[in-house]
Amino acid sequence: MEINLKTKQAINSFSSASLASLTHYLPYRAETLHNFKNQLCIEKTDSQHRETNKPYIETEEFTIRQYISELATTSLFKDNSESQLVHIFKKNVATKDQSDSMLNYRQYGITDMQKYITCFLIKAPDLSAKQLYMRRRMNLKTFAPQKVSMHKQKKEIKDNQTVISCLRKKIAFSKHTQEPVTDLDQLISLPRAISDASGLPVKGTKSNALKVLKSTYKDAILTSLPVTDDAVQKFLFTRWIVKSHIQFKAQEIHVVFDHPNRNGESSKDIERSRRTHEFNQENIKYNTVSSDLLLPNNWRNFLNVRDHKRKFVNYLSSQLINFALQRFQDHECTVVTAGGYEDLYVDKALGAGDEDISEFSDFNSNHEEGDTRVWLHAIHSKSQRIIMYSPDTDTFFVGLPFIDCLGDKTIYLQLKDSTFDQQFVDMNRFSLQMSNDMCLKELENSENCIQMVYIASGCDFVSFFHGYGKKTFFDIFRQNANFISSDLSICNKENIKGL
């Protein structure tokens, strides 16, 4: 009852002082109540109060009566001089002094009170000066742990220092006389240099030995078992092609890659250099990438070298088609790759045809970016339902102006692909909702305008104003789309409609 009262007070008066007081004594009160209930055998199995039970007051009165009845019949508080005193919870047996203090504390208290009244309050004249000051303080011995005073602690520390000093002198005398020490007053038979206080041998931390060797021979330590490049290709093929074929019942799967510097040097190279500058590049030079090549320890550093990445893309493009020829022998799925070839097949799109590698000329292009190449494949594909996977935001904005050119094709852009988080954008529905947006109602081509706002608000080649991000640009454009995109004639002042 008191616990509930204090809890309610702490909730009603929500302050640091009340919470500190509650958290200080509440665990001890709860433990005491639980111990009493266990000893009295009235611990309730269901302590939750429900409205279907008896009224709250009757329940509490019944609990009190039950406490009193159990206290009247229990032997918990009855004096039994024949048996030894035992701690009710810890089951520790009391010593003679503890038993004497706890069994006779009332008599000691009465005697001490009589002395106090006689000696200090009444000051009886028949008592001598010595008898007046015979009253001394008496500390009762209980189960409470004895407090160690600062004086006793300092004394123990001083004694330990004295013992250590004596042992040092004994060892120094042994060195001086060239005679071994026969006894160092040890409490254990084994020397502490090779064993601990419990007598167990001192082993040290065994794992530190391997750590020393790891730091010395770093090249022999592997974070994973050696895997060849061929195993990686099979994993990528299963993860992105076989899974997509099964999950989406895909009849065509196109894999497109970037082809950096295909049309000469561009400002995009600055952005590529910036992205790879933050990572340490691989020191080892790989001339070729083949199926028997062991994977590097740091995959990110390997890909940061542009030449390594391009060679890997060349090899991956060919391997995906070879795996497709083996997997889809019944022509249930066609796999096409583009952007990953050099020399004779540069700019060509190759795929798994009739038991051989064929060229798909409709998808040939010299695009540098896969963001634009993927939309070329979507436009020329004969499939009516197309699903693109690209977590890159540029792919979405690049394809906005092409939605009207796709006719009756349905385009889905997948932004996320994980076990617990998948996200798709229905491009056709997005275009329809954007055309019904009242803020963009007056625009002739809202998709082109949105794309230009995306570019003008900051991209690889265009800087944006400091402190004004994409959200600010798009919010202001939607609020003032008609004014910003309207025609401007500086010759006729009456025709000025926008900026």
Coordinates of C-alpha atoms in Angstrom, one line a residue, residues 92 97 240 291:
N92 CA 22.8 -17.2 8.3
D97 CA 26.8 -11.9 20.7
W240 CA 20.0 -10.3 -60.4
S291 CA 37.8 -16.7 -63.9

